[in-house]
Coordinates of C-alpha atoms in Angstrom, one line a residue:
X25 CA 45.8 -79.6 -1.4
X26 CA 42.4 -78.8 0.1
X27 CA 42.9 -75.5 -0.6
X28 CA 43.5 -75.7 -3.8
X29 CA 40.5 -78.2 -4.4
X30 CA 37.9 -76.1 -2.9
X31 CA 39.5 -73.1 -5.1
X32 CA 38.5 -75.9 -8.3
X33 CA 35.2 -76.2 -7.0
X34 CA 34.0 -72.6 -6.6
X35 CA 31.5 -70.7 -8.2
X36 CA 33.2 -68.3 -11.1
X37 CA 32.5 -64.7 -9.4
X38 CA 30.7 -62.9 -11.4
X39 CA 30.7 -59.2 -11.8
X40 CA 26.6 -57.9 -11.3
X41 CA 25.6 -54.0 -12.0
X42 CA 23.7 -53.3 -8.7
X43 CA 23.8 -49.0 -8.7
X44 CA 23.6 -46.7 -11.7
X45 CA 24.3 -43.5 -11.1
X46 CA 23.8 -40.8 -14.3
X47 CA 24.7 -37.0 -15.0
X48 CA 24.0 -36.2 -19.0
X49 CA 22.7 -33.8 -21.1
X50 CA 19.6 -36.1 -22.0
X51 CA 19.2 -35.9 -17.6
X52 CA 20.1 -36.4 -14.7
X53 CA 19.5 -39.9 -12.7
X54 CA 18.8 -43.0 -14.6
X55 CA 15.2 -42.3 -15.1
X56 CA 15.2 -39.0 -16.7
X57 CA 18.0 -40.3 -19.2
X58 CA 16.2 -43.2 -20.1
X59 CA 13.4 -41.2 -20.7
X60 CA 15.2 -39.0 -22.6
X61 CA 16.9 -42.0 -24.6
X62 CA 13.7 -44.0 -25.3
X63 CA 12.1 -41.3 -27.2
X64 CA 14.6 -39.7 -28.8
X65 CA 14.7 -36.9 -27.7
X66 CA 18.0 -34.7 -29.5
X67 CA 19.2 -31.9 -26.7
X68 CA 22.1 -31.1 -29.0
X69 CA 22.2 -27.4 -29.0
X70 CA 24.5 -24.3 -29.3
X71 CA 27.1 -24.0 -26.9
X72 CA 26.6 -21.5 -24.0
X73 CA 29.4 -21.6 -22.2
X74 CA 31.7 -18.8 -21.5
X75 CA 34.3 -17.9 -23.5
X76 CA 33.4 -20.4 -26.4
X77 CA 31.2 -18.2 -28.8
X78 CA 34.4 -17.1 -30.9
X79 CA 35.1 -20.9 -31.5
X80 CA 34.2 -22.8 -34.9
X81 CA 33.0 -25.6 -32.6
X82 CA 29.0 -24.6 -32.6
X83 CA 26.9 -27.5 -31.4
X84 CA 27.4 -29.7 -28.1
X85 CA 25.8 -31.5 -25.4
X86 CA 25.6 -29.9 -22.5
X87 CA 24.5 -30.6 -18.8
X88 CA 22.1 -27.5 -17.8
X89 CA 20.7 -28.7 -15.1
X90 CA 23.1 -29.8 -13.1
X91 CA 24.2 -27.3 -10.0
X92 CA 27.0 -28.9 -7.9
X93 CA 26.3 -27.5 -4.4
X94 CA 23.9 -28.9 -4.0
X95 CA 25.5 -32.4 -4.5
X96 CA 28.9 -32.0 -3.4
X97 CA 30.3 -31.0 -0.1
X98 CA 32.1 -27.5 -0.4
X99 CA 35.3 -28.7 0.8
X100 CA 35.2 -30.9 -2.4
X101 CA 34.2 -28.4 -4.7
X102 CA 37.0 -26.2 -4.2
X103 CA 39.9 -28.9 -5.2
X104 CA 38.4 -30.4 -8.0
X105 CA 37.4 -30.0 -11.8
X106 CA 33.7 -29.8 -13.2
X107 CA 34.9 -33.2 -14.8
X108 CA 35.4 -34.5 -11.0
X109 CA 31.8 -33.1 -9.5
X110 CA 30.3 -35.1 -12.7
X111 CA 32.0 -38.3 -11.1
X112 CA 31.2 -37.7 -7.5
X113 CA 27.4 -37.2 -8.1
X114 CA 26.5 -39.8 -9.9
X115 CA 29.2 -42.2 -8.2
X116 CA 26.9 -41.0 -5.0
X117 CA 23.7 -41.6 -6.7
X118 CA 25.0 -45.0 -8.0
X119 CA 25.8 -45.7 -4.7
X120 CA 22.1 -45.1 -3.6
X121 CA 20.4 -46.9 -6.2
X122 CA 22.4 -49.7 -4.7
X123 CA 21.1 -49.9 -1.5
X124 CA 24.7 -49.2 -0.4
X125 CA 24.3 -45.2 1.0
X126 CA 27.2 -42.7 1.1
X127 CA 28.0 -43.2 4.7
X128 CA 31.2 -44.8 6.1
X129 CA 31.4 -48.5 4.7
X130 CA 32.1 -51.3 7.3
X131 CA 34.6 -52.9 5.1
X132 CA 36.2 -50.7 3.2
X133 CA 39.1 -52.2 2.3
X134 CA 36.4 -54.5 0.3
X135 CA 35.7 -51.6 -2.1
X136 CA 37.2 -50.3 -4.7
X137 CA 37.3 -47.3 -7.5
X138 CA 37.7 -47.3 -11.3
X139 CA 37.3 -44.0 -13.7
X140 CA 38.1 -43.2 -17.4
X141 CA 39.3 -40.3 -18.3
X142 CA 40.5 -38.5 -21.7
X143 CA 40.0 -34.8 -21.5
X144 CA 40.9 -34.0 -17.8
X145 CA 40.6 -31.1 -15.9
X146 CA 40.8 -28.6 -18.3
X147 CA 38.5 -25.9 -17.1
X148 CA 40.4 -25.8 -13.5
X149 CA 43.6 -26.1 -14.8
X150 CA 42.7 -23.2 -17.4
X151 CA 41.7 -20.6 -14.8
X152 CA 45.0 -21.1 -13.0
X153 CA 47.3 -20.9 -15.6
X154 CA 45.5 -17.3 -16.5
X155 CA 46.4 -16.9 -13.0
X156 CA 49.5 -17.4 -13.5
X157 CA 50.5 -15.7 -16.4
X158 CA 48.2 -12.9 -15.4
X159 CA 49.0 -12.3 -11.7
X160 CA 52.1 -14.5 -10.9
X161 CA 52.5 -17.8 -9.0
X162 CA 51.5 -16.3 -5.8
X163 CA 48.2 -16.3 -7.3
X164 CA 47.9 -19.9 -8.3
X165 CA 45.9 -22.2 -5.9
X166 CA 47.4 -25.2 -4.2
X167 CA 44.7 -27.5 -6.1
X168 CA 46.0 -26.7 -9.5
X169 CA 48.4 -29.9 -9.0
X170 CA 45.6 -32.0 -8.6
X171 CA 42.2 -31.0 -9.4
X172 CA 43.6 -31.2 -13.8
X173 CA 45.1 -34.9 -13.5
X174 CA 43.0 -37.7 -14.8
X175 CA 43.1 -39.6 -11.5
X176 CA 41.2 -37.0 -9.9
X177 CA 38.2 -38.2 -10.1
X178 CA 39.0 -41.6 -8.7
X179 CA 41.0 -40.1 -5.7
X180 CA 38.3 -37.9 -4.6
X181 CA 35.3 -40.6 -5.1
X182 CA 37.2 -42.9 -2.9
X183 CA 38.7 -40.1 -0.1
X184 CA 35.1 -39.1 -0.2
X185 CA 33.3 -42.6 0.4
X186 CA 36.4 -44.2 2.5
X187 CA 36.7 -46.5 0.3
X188 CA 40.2 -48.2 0.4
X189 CA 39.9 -51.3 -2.1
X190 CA 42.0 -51.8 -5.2
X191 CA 41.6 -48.3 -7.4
X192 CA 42.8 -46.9 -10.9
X193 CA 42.5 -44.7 -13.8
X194 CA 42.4 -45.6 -17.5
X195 CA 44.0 -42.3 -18.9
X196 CA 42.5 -43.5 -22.7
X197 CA 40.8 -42.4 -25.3
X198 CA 36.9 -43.1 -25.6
X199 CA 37.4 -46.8 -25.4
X200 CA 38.8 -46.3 -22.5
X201 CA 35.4 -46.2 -20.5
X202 CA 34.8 -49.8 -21.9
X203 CA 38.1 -50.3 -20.7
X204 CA 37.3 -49.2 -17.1
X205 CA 34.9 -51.9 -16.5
X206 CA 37.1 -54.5 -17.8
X207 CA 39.0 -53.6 -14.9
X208 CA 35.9 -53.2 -12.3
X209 CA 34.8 -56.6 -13.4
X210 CA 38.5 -58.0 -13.6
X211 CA 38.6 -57.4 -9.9
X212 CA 35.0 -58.4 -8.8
X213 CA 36.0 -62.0 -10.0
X214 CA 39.8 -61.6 -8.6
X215 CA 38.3 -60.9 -5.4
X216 CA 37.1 -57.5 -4.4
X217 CA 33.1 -57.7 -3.1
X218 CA 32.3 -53.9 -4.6
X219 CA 33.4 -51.7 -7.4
X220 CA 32.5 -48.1 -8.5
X221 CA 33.6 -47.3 -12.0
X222 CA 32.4 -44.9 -15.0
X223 CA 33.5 -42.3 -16.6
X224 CA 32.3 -38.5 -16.4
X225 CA 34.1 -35.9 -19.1
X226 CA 33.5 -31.7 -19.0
X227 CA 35.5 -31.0 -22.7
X228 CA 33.3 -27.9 -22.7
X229 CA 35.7 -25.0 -21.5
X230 CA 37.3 -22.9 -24.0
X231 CA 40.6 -24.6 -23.7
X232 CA 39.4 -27.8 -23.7
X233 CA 37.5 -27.6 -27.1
X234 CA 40.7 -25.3 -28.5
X235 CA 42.2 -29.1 -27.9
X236 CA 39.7 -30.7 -29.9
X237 CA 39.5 -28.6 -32.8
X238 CA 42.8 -30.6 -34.2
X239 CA 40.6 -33.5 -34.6
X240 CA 39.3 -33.7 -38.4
X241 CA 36.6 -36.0 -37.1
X242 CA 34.8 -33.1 -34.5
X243 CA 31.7 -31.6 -36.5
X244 CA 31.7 -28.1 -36.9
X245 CA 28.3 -28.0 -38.4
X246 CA 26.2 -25.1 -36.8
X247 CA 22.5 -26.7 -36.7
X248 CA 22.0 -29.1 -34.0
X249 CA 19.4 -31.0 -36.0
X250 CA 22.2 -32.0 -38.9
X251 CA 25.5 -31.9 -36.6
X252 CA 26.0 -35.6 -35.7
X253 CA 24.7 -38.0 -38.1
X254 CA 26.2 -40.8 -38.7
X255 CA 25.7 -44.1 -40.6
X256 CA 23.9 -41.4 -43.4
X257 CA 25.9 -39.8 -46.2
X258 CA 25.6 -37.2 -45.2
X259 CA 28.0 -37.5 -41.8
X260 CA 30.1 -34.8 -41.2
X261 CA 31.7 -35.8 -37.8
X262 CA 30.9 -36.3 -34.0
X263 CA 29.3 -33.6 -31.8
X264 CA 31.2 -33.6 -28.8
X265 CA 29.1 -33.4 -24.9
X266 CA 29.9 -33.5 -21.4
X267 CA 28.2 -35.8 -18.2
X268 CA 28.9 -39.3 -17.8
X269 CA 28.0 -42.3 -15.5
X270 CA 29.2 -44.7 -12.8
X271 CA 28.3 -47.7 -11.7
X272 CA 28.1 -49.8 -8.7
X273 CA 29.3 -53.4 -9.5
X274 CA 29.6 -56.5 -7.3
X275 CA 30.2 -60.2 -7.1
X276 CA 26.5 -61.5 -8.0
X277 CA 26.4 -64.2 -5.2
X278 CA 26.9 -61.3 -2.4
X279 CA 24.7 -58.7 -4.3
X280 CA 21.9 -61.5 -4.2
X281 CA 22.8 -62.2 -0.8
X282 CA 22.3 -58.8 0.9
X283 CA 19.0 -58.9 -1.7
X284 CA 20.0 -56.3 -3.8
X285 CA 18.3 -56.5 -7.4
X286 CA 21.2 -57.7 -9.7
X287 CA 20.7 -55.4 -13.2
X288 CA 23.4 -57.0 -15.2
X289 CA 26.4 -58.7 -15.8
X290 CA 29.5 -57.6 -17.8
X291 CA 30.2 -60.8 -19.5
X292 CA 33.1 -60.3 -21.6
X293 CA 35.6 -58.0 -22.8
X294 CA 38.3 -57.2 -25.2
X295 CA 40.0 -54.4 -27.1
X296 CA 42.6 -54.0 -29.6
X297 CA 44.4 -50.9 -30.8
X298 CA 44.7 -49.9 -35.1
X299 CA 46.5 -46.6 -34.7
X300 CA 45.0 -42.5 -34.7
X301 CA 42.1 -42.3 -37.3
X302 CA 43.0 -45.1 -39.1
X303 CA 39.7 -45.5 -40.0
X304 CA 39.6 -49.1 -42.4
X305 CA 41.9 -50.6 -40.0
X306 CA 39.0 -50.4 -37.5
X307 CA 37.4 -52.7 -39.2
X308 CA 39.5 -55.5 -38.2
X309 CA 40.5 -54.4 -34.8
X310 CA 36.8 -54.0 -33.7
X311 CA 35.4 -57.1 -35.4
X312 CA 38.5 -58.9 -33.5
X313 CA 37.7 -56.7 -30.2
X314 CA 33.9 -58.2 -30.8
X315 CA 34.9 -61.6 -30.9
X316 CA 36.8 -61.8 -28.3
X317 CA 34.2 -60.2 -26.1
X318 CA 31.9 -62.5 -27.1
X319 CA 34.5 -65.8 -26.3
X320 CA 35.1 -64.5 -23.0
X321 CA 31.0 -63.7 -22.3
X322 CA 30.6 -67.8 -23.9
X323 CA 28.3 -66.3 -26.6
X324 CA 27.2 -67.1 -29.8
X325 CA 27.0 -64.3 -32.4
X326 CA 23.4 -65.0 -32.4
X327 CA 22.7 -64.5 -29.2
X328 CA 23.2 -60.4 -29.5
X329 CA 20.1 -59.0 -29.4
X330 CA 21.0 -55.8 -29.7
X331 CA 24.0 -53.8 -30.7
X332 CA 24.9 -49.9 -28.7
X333 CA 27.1 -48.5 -32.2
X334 CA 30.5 -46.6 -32.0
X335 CA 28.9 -43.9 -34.5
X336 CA 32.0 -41.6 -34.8
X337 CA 29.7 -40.0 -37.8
X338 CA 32.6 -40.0 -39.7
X339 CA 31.7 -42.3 -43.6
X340 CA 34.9 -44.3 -43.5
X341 CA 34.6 -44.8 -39.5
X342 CA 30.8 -45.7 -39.9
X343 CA 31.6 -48.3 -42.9
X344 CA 34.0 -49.9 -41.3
X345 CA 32.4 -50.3 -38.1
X346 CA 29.1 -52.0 -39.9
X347 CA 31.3 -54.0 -42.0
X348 CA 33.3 -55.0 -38.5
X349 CA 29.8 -56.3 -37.0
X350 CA 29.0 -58.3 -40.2
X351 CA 32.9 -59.7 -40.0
X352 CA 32.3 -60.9 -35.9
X353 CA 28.4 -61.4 -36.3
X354 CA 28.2 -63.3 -39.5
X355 CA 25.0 -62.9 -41.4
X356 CA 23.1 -62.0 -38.1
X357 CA 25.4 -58.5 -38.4
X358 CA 22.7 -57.3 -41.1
X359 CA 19.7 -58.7 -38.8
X360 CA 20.6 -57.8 -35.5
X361 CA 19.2 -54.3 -34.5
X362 CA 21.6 -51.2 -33.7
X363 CA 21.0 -48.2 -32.1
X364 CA 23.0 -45.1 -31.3
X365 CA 21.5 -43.2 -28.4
X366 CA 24.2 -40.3 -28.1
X367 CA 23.4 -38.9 -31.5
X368 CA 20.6 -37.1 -29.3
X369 CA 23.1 -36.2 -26.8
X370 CA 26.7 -36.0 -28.1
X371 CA 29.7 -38.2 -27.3
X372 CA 31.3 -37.6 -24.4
X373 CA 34.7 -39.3 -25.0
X374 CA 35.7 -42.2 -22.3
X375 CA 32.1 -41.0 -20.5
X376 CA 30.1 -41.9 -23.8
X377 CA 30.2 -46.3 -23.7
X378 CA 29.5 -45.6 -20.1
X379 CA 26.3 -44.0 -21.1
X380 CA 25.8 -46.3 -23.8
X381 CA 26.3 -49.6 -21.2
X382 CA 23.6 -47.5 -18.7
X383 CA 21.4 -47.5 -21.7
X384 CA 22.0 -51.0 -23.3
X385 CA 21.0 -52.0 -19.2
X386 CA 17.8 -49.8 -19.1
X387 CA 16.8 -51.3 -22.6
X388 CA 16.7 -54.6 -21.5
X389 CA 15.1 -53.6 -18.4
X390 CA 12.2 -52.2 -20.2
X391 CA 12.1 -54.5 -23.7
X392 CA 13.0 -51.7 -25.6
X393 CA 16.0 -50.7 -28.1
X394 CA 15.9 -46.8 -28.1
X395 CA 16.0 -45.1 -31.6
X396 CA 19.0 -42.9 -33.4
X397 CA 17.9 -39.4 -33.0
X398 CA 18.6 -36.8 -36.2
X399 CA 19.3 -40.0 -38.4
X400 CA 16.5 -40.8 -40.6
X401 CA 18.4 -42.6 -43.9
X402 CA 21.6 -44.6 -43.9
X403 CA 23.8 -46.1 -46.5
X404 CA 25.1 -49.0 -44.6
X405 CA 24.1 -52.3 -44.2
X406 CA 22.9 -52.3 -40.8
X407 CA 19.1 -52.4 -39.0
X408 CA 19.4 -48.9 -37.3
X409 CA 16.9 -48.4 -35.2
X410 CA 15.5 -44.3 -36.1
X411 CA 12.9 -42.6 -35.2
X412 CA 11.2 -44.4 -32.3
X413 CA 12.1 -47.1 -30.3
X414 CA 11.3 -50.4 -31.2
X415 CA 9.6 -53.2 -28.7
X416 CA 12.1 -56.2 -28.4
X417 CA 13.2 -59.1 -26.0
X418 CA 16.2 -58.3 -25.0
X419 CA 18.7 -61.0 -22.8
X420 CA 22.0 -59.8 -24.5
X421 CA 24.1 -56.4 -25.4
X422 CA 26.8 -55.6 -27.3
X423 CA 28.2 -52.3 -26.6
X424 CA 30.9 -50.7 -29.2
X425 CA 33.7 -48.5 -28.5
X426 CA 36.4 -47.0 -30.9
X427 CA 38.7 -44.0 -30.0
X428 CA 40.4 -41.5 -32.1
X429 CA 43.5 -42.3 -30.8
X430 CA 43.3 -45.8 -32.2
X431 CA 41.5 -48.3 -29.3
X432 CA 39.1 -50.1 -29.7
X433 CA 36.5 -52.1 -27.5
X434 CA 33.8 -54.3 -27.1
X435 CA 31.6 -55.2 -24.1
X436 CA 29.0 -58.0 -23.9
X437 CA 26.2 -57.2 -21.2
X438 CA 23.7 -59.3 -20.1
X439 CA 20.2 -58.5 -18.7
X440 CA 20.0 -59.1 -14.5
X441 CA 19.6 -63.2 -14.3
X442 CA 20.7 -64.2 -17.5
X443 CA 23.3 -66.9 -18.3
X444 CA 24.8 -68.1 -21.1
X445 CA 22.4 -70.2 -23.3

């Protein structure tokens, strides 16, 4: 009975953002992308990787600057998928920007690993399988089994870091990173102290976009500058990119106590599920998704200050998704500002609401909603933000999620010492 009475009179655990760890096109580390995010800045460009330049898929976003040695140990790098090395770096430099290091943990049972993941390892898993058909099965490496599989990157972030808490994979489509910490945060208030989730995608290899081209949604268009534009009629489809971002989230009360700066919470969740490319039944399943992110956060439509869009740059997607903010947000829906950060960059599937949550944190870090890059009209009723970003006081994000397999998600974020009002 005592037990169960001091249970009653707990504190809630809350689940705090305390690390942010970035690899994307628009940068590497959180300060380069949210440089790169604030003012717009489009790196959409022709793809250069090999093998690709017979493709009809023209324009990505791709991670230049990124060169994995000299961020991952070599014993690592030969077992695992460009998608995986994505993961491991910035789950490292997440860790970092913590305060929490990459050295052995002194609990680490207490910590635990989340990842999204919807493409896989497709670039390793390529060069075996021409291996094999090319050589014979003598040839293929004894990574092959592992280094492809979506839990890869969640198995190697937590052999890597020791860390031996609760860990899983959400094997989804781009929802799915919303998803993923739904699950981080699910266990930060069941119990666990520490949780390092994202998502990191590398769709760029030849037989990874070969993949994608059966999507009717994927914009073929060859200039960057008119490739991904949605909310405008003129969208002809999402650009596709590679990168991601983890995080490093913890209960708030032990976060605060080790004096760690706390630089969100994830408030609420939800997500639904309307069927592949269904596009006007997305209306319904997102607006739902929404409000039930925003019961579980104990906010009022009116409290979003600002809302991180879908943008699948597809017309039907993009009407039904404003028409799904007016449905949850009421007349505020046509007030409330929106911004789409990854038309600069591309949408990296289950990575790309990770990046958009890193942003929605940064921009109420620095009072500031980052502008729609390439998009200068739309024919929706929505307040885009384009062209530059706009000053604002922000306490409260919604972040928007749809996939083409038919999820859909919601997440409500709120600024580092914010409660519900």
């Amino acid at each position: 009975m005592s037990t169960q009475r001091t249970q009653r009179t707990q504190r809630p655990r809350r689940a705090a953002v305390t690390g942010i760890g970035v690899v994307a096109p628009g940068g590497l580390r959180p300060d380069a992308y949210w440089k790169s995010v604030s003012e717009g800045i489009s790196v959409l460009d022709r793809i250069t990787r090999e093998g690709c330049g017979h493709l009809p898929l023209r324009v990505a976003g791709e991670v230049r600057t990124f060169d994995a040695t000299d961020l991952i140990e070599d014993r690592f790098l030969v077992q695992t998928d460009r998608f995986s090395h994505f993961a491991m770096a910035a789950a490292a430099l997440a860790l970092d920007d913590a305060g929490l290091g990459s050295g052995d943990p002194a609990e680490p049972f207490s910590i635990g690993v989340v990842t999204a993941a919807g493409s896989g390892g497709g670039e390793f898993g390529q060069r075996e399988l021409q291996k094999l058909w090319g050589q014979g099965p003598r040839f293929v490496g004894p990574y092959q089994s592992i280094a492809w599989f979506y839990a890869a990157s969640t198995g190697q972030i937590s052999i890597r870091g020791g860390f031996k808490g609760p860990c899983g994979v959400v094997a989804s489509d781009e929802a799915g990173g919303l998803d993923s910490l739904a699950h981080a945060a699910g266990a930060v208030r069941r119990g666990t102290d520490t949780m390092i989730v994202g998502a990191a995608e590398a769709p760029l290899a030849p037989y990874s976009m070969v993949c994608q081209l059966g999507y009717p949604e994927l914009s073929t268009v060859e200039d960057p500058d008119l490739a991904y534009r949605p909310f405008t009629s003129n969208a002809c489809g999402f650009v596709p990119a590679e990168g991601g971002a983890l995080l490093v989230v913890e209960d708030e009360e032990r976060a605060r106590g080790r004096g760690a700066p706390v630089r969100a919470t994830l408030a609420g969740h939800a997500a639904t599920f309307t069927g592949a490319s269904r596009w006007e039944e997305s209306r319904e399943g997102l607006a739902r998704a929404i409000r039930g992110a925003l019961d579980e956060a104990g906010a009022a439509p009116e409290e979003i200050d600002v809302v991180f869009a879908d943008a699948m740059g597809v017309w039907e997607a993009d009407r039904a998704e404003a028409l799904a903010i007016a449905d949850a947000l009421g007349a505020h829906g046509t007030r409330v500002p929106v911004t789409a950060p990854k038309t600069g960059f591309g949408r990296a599937h289950c990575a790309a609401p990770v990046l958009d949550t890193v942003a929605a944190v940064l921009a109420m870090e620095h009072g500031q909603v980052p502008p729609t890059p390439n998009v200068s009209d739309i024919c929706h009723d929505l307040d885009l933000v384009m062209s530059r970003a706009r000053p604002a006081e922000l306490r409260t994000a919604l972040v928007l999620s749809r996939g083409l397999m038919g999820s859909n998600a919601a997440l409500v974020v709120r600024r580092g010492g914010e409660s519900a009002r």
